[in-house]
Amino acid sequence: MASNFLRQRKPYYVESTINCSSSSDQKLVNLSFGINETRNQTKKRQAKEHHGRRSCLDSCCWVTGYLCTTWWLLLFLYHCCLPFTVVHEVPELMPAARLKREGLKGIHPVVLVPGIVTGGLELWEGKPCADGLFRKRLWGGGGFTQLLKRPLCWLEHLSLHNETGLDPPGIRVRPVPGLFGADYSAPGYFVWDVLVKNLAKIGYEGKNLHMAAYDWRLSFQNTEVRDRALSKLKSKIELMYRANGNKKVVVVPHSMGVAYFLHFLKWVKTPPPMGGGGGPGWCSEHIKAIVNIGPSFLGVPKAVSNILSAEGKDVAYFRAMAPGVLDSGTLGLRALEHVMRVSRTWDSVVSLMPKGGETIWGNMDWSPEDEHVCDFSKKRYFRLSPSDNNVNNSDAKQVFRVKDPVKYGRIISFGKAASVLHSSQLPTAVLKEILHMSASRNFNSSCGEAWTEYDEMSRESIRKTGAADKAYTATTLFDLLRFVAPKMMNRAEAHFSHGIADNLEDPKYNHYKYWSNPLEMKLPDAPNMEIYCSYGVGIPTERSYVYKLSPSNKCKRIPYQIDTSVDGEDGSCLKSGVYFADGDESVPVLSAGFMCAKGWKGRTRFNPSGINTYVREYQSKPPTSGIKSTAHVDIMGNIALIEDILRVAAGATGEEIGGDKIYSDILRMSERINLRL
Amino acid sequence: MSFLRRRKGTDSSKSQNLRCNIVKEDEKNNLYESPRKESYNSKKWSCWDKGLTVNHPVVFVPGIVTGGLELWEGHQCAEGLFRKRLWGGSFGELYKRLEVIREASIKLTDFYMKLIPLCWAQHMSLDNETGLDPPGIRVRPVSGLVAADYFAAGYFVWAVLIANLAQIGYEEKTMYMAAYDWRLSFQNTEVRDQTLSRIKSNIELMVATNGGKKVVVIPHSMGVLYFLHFMKWVEAPPPMGGGGGSEWCAKHIKAVMNIGGPFLGVPKSVSGLFSVEARDIAIARTFAPGFLDKDVFGLQTFQHLMRMTRTWDSTMSMIPKGGETIWGGLDWSPEGSSFNSGAKTLRNNSINNTDQIPNINLANMKNVNYGRIISFGKDVAEAHSSKIERVDLLDSMKADMLANLTNCDIWIEYHDIGDHRIKAVADYKVYTAGSILDLLHFVSPKLMARGGAHFSYGIADNLDDPKYQHYKYWSNPLETKLPDAPDMEIYSMYGVGIPTERAYVYKVTTATDCSIPFQIDTSAEGGSEDSCLKGGVFSADGDETVPVLSAGLMAAKGWRGKTRFNPSGIPTYIREYSHAPPANLLEGRGTQSGAHVDIMGNFALIEDVIRVAAGATGKELGGDHVYSYIFKWAERINLQL
């Protein structure tokens, strides 16, 4: 599920994750859902689980139930006891108040570009089951609650067409434009709320603050084809530039919005019909800085597990958005399959797949993060001693280490053995052969309406792909995905590319499918522009997975699942089937920081005009919530980040706010990556 | 401001949105013999012909008070209301806050009840001198379609039209709500928010991204004037204008479909400015019943409202324009006395057979002098001008310049003018559309001084005079030339058949020092049952807010053919919609309503709009569609063309 791209996973819970992670997410929703209501739901869920089929988990569920009920009770009290006029403007939360006193004033217009799942969607035309919901929110607050009673209907409307990746016939769902009114409080929006408030404090308002809403389900180029979203953004930026006394804009993209804006940068200078026809000078004329927040430049491994298996504990975000959908009996145990079917129609998910293959993400026996030590339990930042600085020695050093380094490069391994053994001991991939024999598909029509593409595959081939001792790297991964989800990959690969360009002058790179991949596009010719990579560090972030074949051979079940029984010893990076690395909980440092730290640093072939880049890391400090948090979404409320944005918007340059600020190993990792610049 | 007041409470928007089969088999309905009528009864989501599809992008221009406003920066008392609506929408947060406070602090009632509404009024007010933001407060228009689809919960404005357009395929990229801060003078929306530039840029974008299809603009109410201003602004050179060049309108606009447009102003705005009449505060009542019913402002409600609305420059854009030439003199008015609310016959070519019209209501006709917009005393309103003794206003103005100092805590301009002046105002007895300006200058000099810099109310002698390049003339159709765009079309669409305020009978109050010294004399009633005078108000034909004269005259005469106001001969069409009250309660505000705001849910109007948006021309719609005597009245007006 793509939607869980932003979820808050608590890796330390195993069985209780389903309940507790969802409740922590629901905290965000209870602005719109009455607290009593959600408490009831918790109880209901608790009751259901008690009588549920997995009776062996009874006791566990009871414990979880009690925990959750207590949690809700506390939450309830917390909200009730707050004064009725909830004052949002806690002085601490408003760095702008302080900065304003210092005389800071907004100068440059600001454009916000939201990421995946954070934008609202509303219904413009629908099937009979959605009568009366015209222009009501399907996603993100509003009339959303009404659809909870009809989860299947809701999912149907959120799906896109299986083949075109555009609207299915008879359904039109469109993004909610503009800066959402604050009266629509919904999980996704609190994301921007604090930032917008702070910007308003130093003088921003509708005329110099714009939210570039787009349909995050579509591939980037399709947002232009269907909604003219890119043209709108261009016209808006031009207007703001002119209307504010020819002041260049500061763009603040978040998460997937980063890739979207990269796409925009290329689109705008490409001549029509494929591009916007702004000419080569457009960016340098209109853009002062791009402050990328939690950028997923090189993709996220999480996207892989989402596509492959829509993992159970990953649906937390979905659950938070619509508690009823998954709990309701209508979907029952097949909820995951439904969710998977819907999310596989979303092209944008594919844009989040790891880019750059083995060069960036590591191969069977090597990965840039090799020296990473997973001692997150103490929440202490690990720093290498100066003696480790010698990069040349690092390969040799590994041999002598007591513990083998984690093989992060194997993004998917089947069985724990496959994830640790040396590559020479693994069987060679036979995927190609399987692909050949897949002619003998047994399409099982008895599998009913909830079929996923898996049902079209023979069980035998599934078993072969997932045979024990198999491992897939960021490169071979695509073969696997093409095999298990051929339609989706077919469709999406026409819109996205995940490789590394050999020769950027090749005319084929003028095609839009390369525009959102920083390794296959050149930055615009705008030497005065600045690019910031701002992200949180110090939170365990999913990096690779240990999978197993699901025991059930029945149809309608997803054949793969994360092997949650696999655990490393204390202090290891492996927890319940997932290897963790440094990052902001969703995006690994590698993906967020590499381009700024190396790929674009100075004058490279990806950055021919030498645009200045700055890496701004925000270290996670306990407690990891609230104003100091650096988690992927929460970071938008981080005061240090907000202060940086305000200063840039008020005219400061990257040097003036302190240049690079690095806590992680990103520089060392980058050095180890052998990318021709 | 009571410009759009709400009188009916039932919500019908939902039933109208999605139930398309509520067209009653009514006789009046047969007037619209459209082939589409059957399709109303067809299934939802497919009410409109298959042949009707998205063609021209659509721009909505909302009117006064219907656009939402939200708070961006405020004083201490508004903390926590950041980006909450202060006006329009559901008023959700504001209202909730009020309720919560009311319940939670019954003991503190007095304190809070005074504080919160005052706080609200303070934030809604503009600066008294500049007409822009007061220091420390920033209230901005809500943008996007949500800005004006519903005014209050369940009180639709644009929602029905939007829903119907969506059915034939319109969506966000082909619809645009040109929201602006309706409290500001038109030019100030550009100065402060760059709203006009935004509209220009958005229209250009929509034309460019929809294959060069020109836009159809649909202004409503004051939006009509706003868009007139826009059309002049966009072609004027910078810095005052938008620099689009003289071709801009011809290149970008297919049609302007004015709904209920107060082209020549509305008499109601006079009474609004003059005395903020009691029955006119219905709007304020709508959004917060608590305010008025619970005596939140106490007895000084009107003063508060008056003080707030008087800081809004835009209210002055709707003062009657054209003076006595248009609105009639002491003993003459274009309408004569011909208003008869029962008259509902279609008379497209009424010019030929209107000779007998003045005779219809001979009995009532004698004493209606619509030209006297304000008269003091019923007898004065009805007497012939030669019998009225008037004391010249200007003389008394010179005579007394002493203001009495007051200790009222609510300050309004009336307290600056002395009792003598109030007496002088009453002694002048009768005011026509021309002298009404003197009156307003007299009683509220500051307001008019500010307004005079932004609006003008006269008739141009020579439109080529370079002074008319100033923006204050742009929203007055009698002082501007339409753009050079012969392919453009202008529609005047409005409801008829509802008594509409046209002239007032006033009296001087004697109550207290701190109240407003003038009041409509509600005891003044006409003689017979169907007299035009009711409760101190003379009514004429119109849509409840805008008299037919104001809405239709420009299209019927001023711009008809090639005139000096319309040098390129842009075709104009009058589309009148006869008012029929909702047949039953379920129907809510009706599908055939002609009332000023409710007309936005009128099926016939929606059909016209949709057909034009889908590419039809005015000829194909059937040209003029007239019930009122507008052509006859237009003939009587002696306007140089």
CSV table of N, CA and C in Angstrom, one decimal, chain A residues 542-607:
chain,number,residue,atom,x,y,z
A,542,GLU,N,12.9,1.6,7.4
A,542,GLU,CA,13.0,0.3,6.6
A,542,GLU,C,13.9,0.4,5.4
A,543,ARG,N,14.7,-0.6,5.3
A,543,ARG,CA,15.7,-0.6,4.3
A,543,ARG,C,15.7,-1.8,3.4
A,544,SER,N,15.5,-3.0,4.0
A,544,SER,CA,15.3,-4.2,3.3
A,544,SER,C,14.5,-5.2,4.1
A,545,TYR,N,14.0,-6.2,3.4
A,545,TYR,CA,13.0,-7.1,4.0
A,545,TYR,C,13.3,-8.6,3.9
A,546,VAL,N,12.9,-9.3,4.8
A,546,VAL,CA,13.0,-10.8,4.7
A,546,VAL,C,11.5,-11.3,4.5
A,547,TYR,N,11.4,-12.0,3.4
A,547,TYR,CA,10.0,-12.4,3.0
A,547,TYR,C,9.9,-13.9,3.2
A,548,LYS,N,8.6,-14.4,3.2
A,548,LYS,CA,8.4,-15.8,3.1
A,548,LYS,C,7.1,-16.0,2.3
A,549,LEU,N,6.9,-17.2,1.8
A,549,LEU,CA,5.7,-17.5,1.1
A,549,LEU,C,4.6,-17.7,2.1
A,550,SER,N,3.5,-17.1,1.9
A,550,SER,CA,2.4,-17.3,2.9
A,550,SER,C,2.0,-18.7,2.9
A,551,PRO,N,1.7,-19.3,4.0
A,551,PRO,CA,1.4,-20.7,4.1
A,551,PRO,C,0.1,-21.1,3.4
A,552,SER,N,-0.8,-20.2,3.4
A,552,SER,CA,-2.1,-20.5,2.7
A,552,SER,C,-1.9,-20.6,1.2
A,553,ASN,N,-2.5,-21.6,0.6
A,553,ASN,CA,-2.3,-21.7,-0.8
A,553,ASN,C,-3.6,-21.4,-1.5
A,554,LYS,N,-4.6,-21.0,-0.7
A,554,LYS,CA,-5.9,-20.7,-1.3
A,554,LYS,C,-5.8,-19.5,-2.2
A,555,CYS,N,-6.7,-19.4,-3.1
A,555,CYS,CA,-6.7,-18.2,-3.9
A,555,CYS,C,-7.2,-17.0,-3.1
A,556,LYS,N,-7.1,-15.9,-3.7
A,556,LYS,CA,-7.5,-14.6,-3.0
A,556,LYS,C,-6.5,-14.2,-1.9
A,557,ARG,N,-5.5,-15.0,-1.7
A,557,ARG,CA,-4.6,-14.5,-0.7
A,557,ARG,C,-3.3,-14.0,-1.4
A,558,ILE,N,-2.7,-13.1,-0.8
A,558,ILE,CA,-1.4,-12.6,-1.3
A,558,ILE,C,-0.3,-13.6,-0.9
A,559,PRO,N,0.4,-14.1,-1.9
A,559,PRO,CA,1.2,-15.3,-1.6
A,559,PRO,C,2.5,-14.9,-0.9
A,560,TYR,N,2.9,-13.7,-0.8
A,560,TYR,CA,4.1,-13.4,-0.1
A,560,TYR,C,3.8,-12.6,1.2
A,561,GLN,N,4.5,-12.8,2.2
A,561,GLN,CA,4.4,-11.9,3.3
A,561,GLN,C,5.8,-11.7,4.0
A,562,ILE,N,5.9,-10.6,4.8
A,562,ILE,CA,7.1,-10.4,5.5
A,562,ILE,C,7.2,-11.4,6.6
A,563,ASP,N,8.4,-12.0,6.7
A,563,ASP,CA,8.5,-13.1,7.7
A,563,ASP,C,8.8,-12.4,9.1
A,564,THR,N,7.7,-12.1,9.8
A,564,THR,CA,7.9,-11.4,11.0
A,564,THR,C,8.6,-12.2,12.2
A,565,SER,N,8.8,-13.4,11.9
A,565,SER,CA,9.4,-14.2,13.0
A,565,SER,C,10.9,-14.0,13.0
A,566,VAL,N,11.4,-13.5,11.9
A,566,VAL,CA,12.9,-13.3,11.9
A,566,VAL,C,13.3,-12.1,12.7
A,567,ASP,N,14.2,-12.4,13.6
A,567,ASP,CA,14.7,-11.3,14.5
A,567,ASP,C,16.2,-11.4,14.7
A,568,GLY,N,16.8,-10.3,14.7
A,568,GLY,CA,18.3,-10.4,15.0
A,568,GLY,C,18.4,-10.4,16.5
A,569,GLU,N,19.7,-10.5,16.9
A,569,GLU,CA,19.9,-10.4,18.3
A,569,GLU,C,19.8,-8.9,18.7
A,570,ASP,N,20.0,-8.6,20.0
A,570,ASP,CA,19.9,-7.3,20.5
A,570,ASP,C,20.8,-6.3,19.8
A,571,GLY,N,20.3,-5.2,19.4
A,571,GLY,CA,21.2,-4.2,18.8
A,571,GLY,C,21.4,-4.5,17.3
A,572,SER,N,20.7,-5.5,16.8
A,572,SER,CA,20.9,-5.8,15.4
A,572,SER,C,19.9,-4.9,14.6
A,573,CYS,N,20.2,-4.8,13.3
A,573,CYS,CA,19.3,-4.0,12.5
A,573,CYS,C,18.1,-4.7,12.1
A,574,LEU,N,18.0,-6.0,12.4
A,574,LEU,CA,16.9,-6.8,11.9
A,574,LEU,C,15.8,-6.9,13.0
A,575,LYS,N,14.7,-6.5,12.7
A,575,LYS,CA,13.6,-6.6,13.6
A,575,LYS,C,12.3,-7.1,12.9
A,576,SER,N,11.8,-8.2,13.3
A,576,SER,CA,10.6,-8.8,12.7
A,576,SER,C,10.6,-8.7,11.2
A,577,GLY,N,11.7,-9.2,10.6
A,577,GLY,CA,11.7,-9.3,9.2
A,577,GLY,C,12.1,-8.1,8.4
A,578,VAL,N,12.4,-7.0,9.1
A,578,VAL,CA,12.8,-5.8,8.4
A,578,VAL,C,14.2,-5.3,8.9
A,579,TYR,N,15.0,-5.1,7.9
A,579,TYR,CA,16.3,-4.4,8.3
A,579,TYR,C,16.1,-2.9,8.3
A,580,PHE,N,16.6,-2.3,9.4
A,580,PHE,CA,16.4,-0.9,9.5
A,580,PHE,C,17.7,-0.2,9.3
A,581,ALA,N,17.7,1.0,8.7
A,581,ALA,CA,18.8,1.8,8.5
A,581,ALA,C,18.5,3.2,9.0
A,582,ASP,N,19.4,4.1,8.9
A,582,ASP,CA,19.1,5.5,9.4
A,582,ASP,C,18.2,6.2,8.4
A,583,GLY,N,17.4,7.1,9.0
A,583,GLY,CA,16.5,7.8,8.1
A,583,GLY,C,15.4,8.6,8.9
A,584,ASP,N,14.4,8.9,8.3
A,584,ASP,CA,13.3,9.7,9.0
A,584,ASP,C,12.1,8.9,9.2
A,585,GLU,N,12.2,7.6,9.2
A,585,GLU,CA,11.1,6.6,9.4
A,585,GLU,C,10.5,6.2,8.1
A,586,SER,N,10.6,7.0,7.1
A,586,SER,CA,10.0,6.5,5.8
A,586,SER,C,11.1,6.5,4.7
A,587,VAL,N,11.9,7.6,4.7
A,587,VAL,CA,12.9,7.7,3.7
A,587,VAL,C,14.3,7.5,4.3
A,588,PRO,N,15.1,6.6,3.8
A,588,PRO,CA,16.4,6.4,4.3
A,588,PRO,C,17.3,7.6,3.9
A,589,VAL,N,18.3,7.9,4.8
A,589,VAL,CA,19.2,9.0,4.5
A,589,VAL,C,19.8,8.9,3.1
A,590,LEU,N,20.1,7.7,2.7
A,590,LEU,CA,20.7,7.6,1.4
A,590,LEU,C,19.9,8.2,0.3
A,591,SER,N,18.6,7.9,0.3
A,591,SER,CA,17.7,8.5,-0.7
A,591,SER,C,17.5,10.0,-0.6
A,592,ALA,N,17.4,10.4,0.7
A,592,ALA,CA,17.1,11.8,0.9
A,592,ALA,C,18.3,12.7,0.7
A,593,GLY,N,19.5,12.2,1.0
A,593,GLY,CA,20.6,13.2,1.1
A,593,GLY,C,21.6,13.0,-0.1
A,594,PHE,N,21.6,11.9,-0.7
A,594,PHE,CA,22.6,11.6,-1.7
A,594,PHE,C,22.8,12.6,-2.8
A,595,MET,N,21.7,13.0,-3.3
A,595,MET,CA,21.8,14.0,-4.5
A,595,MET,C,22.4,15.3,-4.0
A,596,CYS,N,22.0,15.8,-2.9
A,596,CYS,CA,22.6,17.1,-2.4
A,596,CYS,C,24.0,16.9,-1.9
A,597,ALA,N,24.3,15.7,-1.4
A,597,ALA,CA,25.6,15.5,-0.8
A,597,ALA,C,26.7,15.2,-1.9
A,598,LYS,N,26.2,14.5,-2.9
A,598,LYS,CA,27.2,14.1,-4.0
A,598,LYS,C,26.7,14.4,-5.4
A,599,GLY,N,25.5,13.8,-5.7
A,599,GLY,CA,25.1,13.8,-7.1
A,599,GLY,C,25.0,15.2,-7.7
A,600,TRP,N,24.6,16.2,-6.9
A,600,TRP,CA,24.5,17.6,-7.5
A,600,TRP,C,25.5,18.5,-6.9
A,601,LYS,N,26.4,18.0,-6.0
A,601,LYS,CA,27.3,18.9,-5.3
A,601,LYS,C,28.3,19.4,-6.3
A,602,GLY,N,28.5,20.7,-6.3
A,602,GLY,CA,29.4,21.3,-7.3
A,602,GLY,C,28.8,21.2,-8.7
A,603,ARG,N,29.8,21.2,-9.7
A,603,ARG,CA,29.4,21.1,-11.0
A,603,ARG,C,29.5,19.7,-11.5
A,604,THR,N,28.4,19.0,-11.6
A,604,THR,CA,28.5,17.6,-12.1
A,604,THR,C,27.7,17.5,-13.3
A,605,ARG,N,27.7,16.3,-13.9
A,605,ARG,CA,26.9,16.1,-15.1
A,605,ARG,C,25.4,16.2,-14.9
A,606,PHE,N,25.0,16.0,-13.6
A,606,PHE,CA,23.6,16.1,-13.3
A,606,PHE,C,23.2,17.5,-13.0
A,607,ASN,N,24.2,18.3,-12.7
A,607,ASN,CA,24.0,19.7,-12.3
A,607,ASN,C,25.0,20.6,-13.0
